[in-house]
Amino acid sequence: MLLSELAEKELIQVKDGARYGKLADTELLFNPKTGKIEGFEVFQKTASFFQANKANKKKEFIAWEEIILIGKDRILFNETDSSSEASEYS
């Protein structure tokens, strides 16, 4: 699978069905020593369209190990970590 194909997939949390946007809207975090993907940094989902300013949102981290399924149109994952220390590579 090409990275461009992966980037167009929508991120959905399995627990509550929350949508986190497309993978292309995230920051890829990887270990520079090993090249291993650690996960993705996303902005916290908002309840309102009017709260869409990224500067006011908290970042959340989706660890690579939390990904359950990469499907045709979606990437399903378990949990996010909203702590500021979610990854040492951020």
Coordinates of N, CA, C and O in Angstrom, one line a residue:
M1 N 0.8 -1.2 0.0 CA 0.0 0.0 0.0 C 0.9 1.2 0.0 O 1.9 1.3 0.8
L2 N 0.5 2.2 -0.8 CA 1.3 3.4 -0.9 C 0.9 4.4 0.2 O -0.2 4.4 0.7
L3 N 1.9 5.2 0.6 CA 1.6 6.2 1.7 C 0.5 7.1 1.3 O -0.3 7.5 2.1
S4 N 0.4 7.5 0.0 CA -0.7 8.4 -0.4 C -2.1 7.7 -0.3 O -3.0 8.4 0.0
E5 N -2.1 6.4 -0.4 CA -3.4 5.7 -0.2 C -3.7 5.6 1.3 O -4.9 5.8 1.7
L6 N -2.8 5.4 2.1 CA -2.9 5.3 3.5 C -3.4 6.7 4.1 O -4.2 6.8 5.0
A7 N -2.8 7.8 3.6 CA -3.1 9.1 4.1 C -4.6 9.5 3.9 O -5.1 10.3 4.7
E8 N -5.3 9.0 2.9 CA -6.7 9.3 2.7 C -7.7 8.5 3.5 O -8.9 8.8 3.5
K9 N -7.2 7.6 4.4 CA -8.1 6.8 5.2 C -8.5 7.6 6.5 O -7.7 8.4 7.0
E10 N -9.7 7.4 6.9 CA -10.3 8.1 8.0 C -10.0 7.4 9.3 O -10.1 6.2 9.4
L11 N -9.6 8.1 10.4 CA -9.3 7.5 11.7 C -10.5 7.5 12.5 O -11.2 8.5 12.7
I12 N -10.9 6.3 13.0 CA -12.1 6.1 13.8 C -11.7 5.3 15.1 O -11.2 4.2 15.0
Q13 N -12.1 5.9 16.2 CA -11.9 5.2 17.5 C -13.1 4.2 17.7 O -14.2 4.5 17.6
V14 N -12.7 2.9 17.9 CA -13.7 1.8 18.0 C -14.6 2.0 19.2 O -15.8 1.8 19.1
K15 N -14.1 2.5 20.4 CA -14.8 2.5 21.6 C -16.1 3.3 21.5 O -17.2 2.9 21.9
D16 N -16.0 4.5 20.9 CA -17.2 5.4 20.8 C -17.6 5.8 19.4 O -18.5 6.6 19.2
G17 N -16.8 5.3 18.4 CA -17.1 5.7 17.0 C -16.7 7.1 16.6 O -17.0 7.6 15.6
A18 N -15.9 7.7 17.5 CA -15.4 9.1 17.2 C -14.5 9.2 16.0 O -13.6 8.3 15.8
R19 N -14.7 10.2 15.2 CA -13.9 10.4 14.0 C -12.8 11.4 14.3 O -13.1 12.4 14.9
Y20 N -11.6 11.1 13.9 CA -10.5 12.0 14.1 C -9.9 12.5 12.9 O -8.8 13.0 12.8
G21 N -10.6 12.5 11.8 CA -10.2 13.0 10.5 C -9.4 12.0 9.7 O -9.3 10.8 10.1
K22 N -8.7 12.5 8.7 CA -7.9 11.6 7.9 C -6.5 11.5 8.4 O -6.0 12.4 9.1
L23 N -5.8 10.4 8.1 CA -4.5 10.2 8.5 C -3.5 11.3 8.0 O -2.6 11.7 8.6
A24 N -3.9 11.9 6.8 CA -3.1 13.0 6.3 C -3.1 14.2 7.2 O -2.2 15.1 7.1
D25 N -4.0 14.4 8.1 CA -4.1 15.5 8.9 C -3.4 15.3 10.2 O -3.4 16.1 11.1
T26 N -2.6 14.2 10.4 CA -1.9 13.9 11.6 C -0.4 14.2 11.4 O 0.0 14.4 10.3
E27 N 0.3 14.1 12.5 CA 1.7 14.2 12.5 C 2.2 12.8 12.8 O 1.9 12.2 13.8
L28 N 3.0 12.2 11.9 CA 3.6 10.9 12.0 C 4.8 11.0 12.9 O 5.7 11.9 12.8
L29 N 4.8 10.2 14.0 CA 6.0 10.2 14.9 C 6.7 8.9 14.8 O 6.1 7.8 14.8
F30 N 8.0 8.9 14.6 CA 8.8 7.7 14.5 C 10.1 7.8 15.3 O 10.5 8.9 15.6
N31 N 10.7 6.7 15.5 CA 11.9 6.6 16.2 C 13.0 6.9 15.2 O 13.2 6.1 14.3
P32 N 13.8 8.0 15.3 CA 14.8 8.3 14.4 C 16.0 7.3 14.3 O 16.7 7.2 13.3
K33 N 16.2 6.6 15.4 CA 17.3 5.6 15.5 C 16.9 4.3 14.8 O 17.8 3.7 14.1
T34 N 15.7 3.9 14.9 CA 15.3 2.6 14.3 C 14.4 2.7 13.0 O 14.3 1.8 12.3
G35 N 13.8 3.9 12.9 CA 12.9 4.1 11.8 C 11.5 3.6 12.0 O 10.6 3.6 11.1
K36 N 11.3 3.0 13.2 CA 10.0 2.4 13.5 C 8.9 3.5 13.8 O 9.2 4.5 14.5
I37 N 7.7 3.3 13.2 CA 6.6 4.2 13.5 C 6.2 4.0 14.9 O 5.8 2.9 15.3
E38 N 6.1 5.1 15.7 CA 5.7 5.0 17.0 C 4.2 5.3 17.1 O 3.5 4.7 18.0
G39 N 3.7 6.2 16.2 CA 2.2 6.5 16.3 C 2.0 7.8 15.5 O 2.8 8.3 14.7
F40 N 0.8 8.3 15.8 CA 0.3 9.5 15.2 C -0.2 10.5 16.2 O -0.9 10.2 17.1
E41 N 0.1 11.8 16.0 CA -0.4 12.9 16.8 C -1.5 13.5 16.1 O -1.4 14.0 15.0
V42 N -2.7 13.6 16.8 CA -3.9 14.2 16.3 C -4.4 15.3 17.2 O -4.1 15.2 18.4
F43 N -5.2 16.2 16.7 CA -5.8 17.2 17.6 C -7.1 16.6 18.1 O -7.8 15.8 17.4
Q44 N -7.4 16.9 19.4 CA -8.5 16.3 20.1 C -9.8 16.7 19.3 O -10.0 17.8 18.8
K45 N -10.7 15.7 19.2 CA -12.0 16.0 18.5 C -12.8 17.1 19.3 O -12.6 17.2 20.5
T46 N -13.5 17.8 18.5 CA -14.3 18.9 19.1 C -15.8 18.6 18.9 O -16.2 17.9 18.0
A47 N -16.6 19.2 19.7 CA -18.1 19.0 19.7 C -18.7 20.0 18.7 O -19.8 19.7 18.3
S48 N -18.0 21.0 18.3 CA -18.6 22.1 17.5 C -17.7 22.5 16.4 O -16.5 22.5 16.5
F49 N -18.4 22.8 15.3 CA -17.6 23.3 14.1 C -16.9 24.6 14.5 O -15.8 24.9 13.9
F50 N -17.5 25.4 15.3 CA -16.9 26.7 15.7 C -15.7 26.6 16.6 O -15.0 27.6 16.8
Q51 N -15.4 25.4 17.1 CA -14.2 25.2 17.9 C -13.1 24.6 17.1 O -12.2 23.9 17.6
A52 N -13.1 24.8 15.8 CA -12.1 24.2 14.9 C -10.7 24.8 14.9 O -9.9 24.3 14.2
N53 N -10.5 25.8 15.7 CA -9.2 26.4 15.8 C -8.1 25.5 16.4 O -8.2 25.1 17.6
K54 N -7.1 25.1 15.6 CA -6.1 24.1 16.2 C -5.4 24.6 17.3 O -4.9 23.9 18.2
A55 N -5.2 25.9 17.4 CA -4.4 26.5 18.5 C -5.0 26.3 19.9 O -4.3 26.2 20.9
N56 N -6.3 26.1 19.9 CA -7.0 25.9 21.2 C -7.3 24.4 21.6 O -7.8 24.2 22.6
K57 N -6.8 23.5 20.7 CA -7.1 22.1 20.9 C -5.9 21.4 21.6 O -4.7 21.8 21.4
K58 N -6.2 20.4 22.3 CA -5.1 19.5 22.9 C -4.7 18.5 21.9 O -5.6 18.0 21.1
K59 N -3.5 18.1 21.9 CA -3.0 17.0 21.0 C -3.3 15.7 21.7 O -3.1 15.6 22.9
E60 N -3.6 14.7 20.9 CA -3.7 13.3 21.4 C -2.8 12.4 20.6 O -2.4 12.8 19.4
F61 N -2.4 11.3 21.1 CA -1.4 10.4 20.5 C -2.1 9.1 20.3 O -2.7 8.5 21.2
I62 N -2.0 8.6 19.1 CA -2.5 7.2 18.8 C -1.2 6.4 18.6 O -0.5 6.5 17.6
A63 N -1.0 5.5 19.5 CA 0.2 4.6 19.4 C -0.1 3.6 18.2 O -1.2 3.1 18.0
W64 N 1.0 3.2 17.5 CA 0.9 2.3 16.4 C 0.3 0.9 16.9 O -0.5 0.3 16.2
E65 N 0.6 0.6 18.2 CA 0.0 -0.7 18.7 C -1.5 -0.6 18.9 O -2.1 -1.7 19.1
E66 N -2.1 0.5 19.0 CA -3.5 0.7 19.2 C -4.3 0.5 17.9 O -5.5 0.4 18.0
I67 N -3.7 0.4 16.8 CA -4.4 0.3 15.5 C -4.9 -1.2 15.4 O -4.1 -2.1 15.6
I68 N -6.2 -1.3 15.2 CA -6.8 -2.7 15.1 C -6.9 -3.1 13.7 O -6.6 -4.3 13.4
L69 N -7.3 -2.2 12.8 CA -7.6 -2.6 11.4 C -7.3 -1.5 10.5 O -7.7 -0.3 10.7
I70 N -6.7 -1.8 9.4 CA -6.5 -0.8 8.3 C -7.4 -1.4 7.1 O -7.0 -2.4 6.5
G71 N -8.5 -0.7 6.9 CA -9.5 -1.2 5.9 C -9.4 -0.4 4.6 O -8.5 0.4 4.4
K72 N -10.4 -0.6 3.8 CA -10.4 0.0 2.5 C -10.5 1.6 2.6 O -9.8 2.3 1.9
D73 N -11.4 2.0 3.5 CA -11.6 3.5 3.7 C -11.2 4.0 5.1 O -11.2 5.2 5.3
R74 N -11.0 3.1 6.1 CA -10.9 3.6 7.4 C -9.7 2.9 8.2 O -9.3 1.8 7.8
I75 N -9.2 3.5 9.2 CA -8.3 2.9 10.1 C -9.0 2.9 11.5 O -9.4 4.0 12.0
L76 N -9.2 1.8 12.1 CA -9.8 1.6 13.4 C -8.7 1.5 14.4 O -7.8 0.7 14.3
F77 N -8.9 2.2 15.6 CA -8.0 2.1 16.6 C -8.7 2.1 18.0 O -9.9 2.4 18.1
N78 N -8.0 1.6 19.0 CA -8.6 1.5 20.4 C -8.6 2.8 21.1 O -9.6 3.5 21.2
E79 N -7.5 3.2 21.7 CA -7.4 4.3 22.6 C -6.4 5.4 22.1 O -5.5 5.1 21.4
T80 N -6.6 6.6 22.7 CA -5.6 7.7 22.5 C -5.0 8.0 23.8 O -5.6 7.7 24.9
D81 N -3.9 8.7 23.8 CA -3.3 9.2 25.0 C -3.2 10.7 24.8 O -2.6 11.2 23.9
S82 N -3.8 11.4 25.7 CA -3.9 12.9 25.6 C -2.8 13.5 26.5 O -2.8 14.8 26.6
S83 N -2.0 12.8 27.1 CA -0.9 13.4 28.0 C 0.1 14.0 27.1 O 0.4 13.6 26.0
S84 N 0.8 15.0 27.6 CA 1.8 15.7 26.9 C 3.1 14.8 26.7 O 3.9 15.1 25.9
E85 N 3.2 13.8 27.5 CA 4.4 12.9 27.4 C 4.0 11.6 26.7 O 4.6 10.6 26.9
A86 N 3.1 11.7 25.8 CA 2.7 10.5 25.1 C 3.8 9.8 24.3 O 3.8 8.6 24.2
S87 N 4.7 10.6 23.7 CA 5.8 10.0 23.0 C 7.0 10.8 23.2 O 7.0 12.1 23.2
E88 N 8.1 10.2 23.3 CA 9.4 10.9 23.4 C 9.9 11.5 22.1 O 10.9 12.2 22.1
Y89 N 9.2 11.2 21.0 CA 9.7 11.6 19.7 C 8.8 12.8 19.2 O 9.0 13.2 18.1
S90 N 7.9 13.3 20.0 CA 7.0 14.4 19.5 C 7.7 15.7 19.5 O 8.7 15.9 20.1

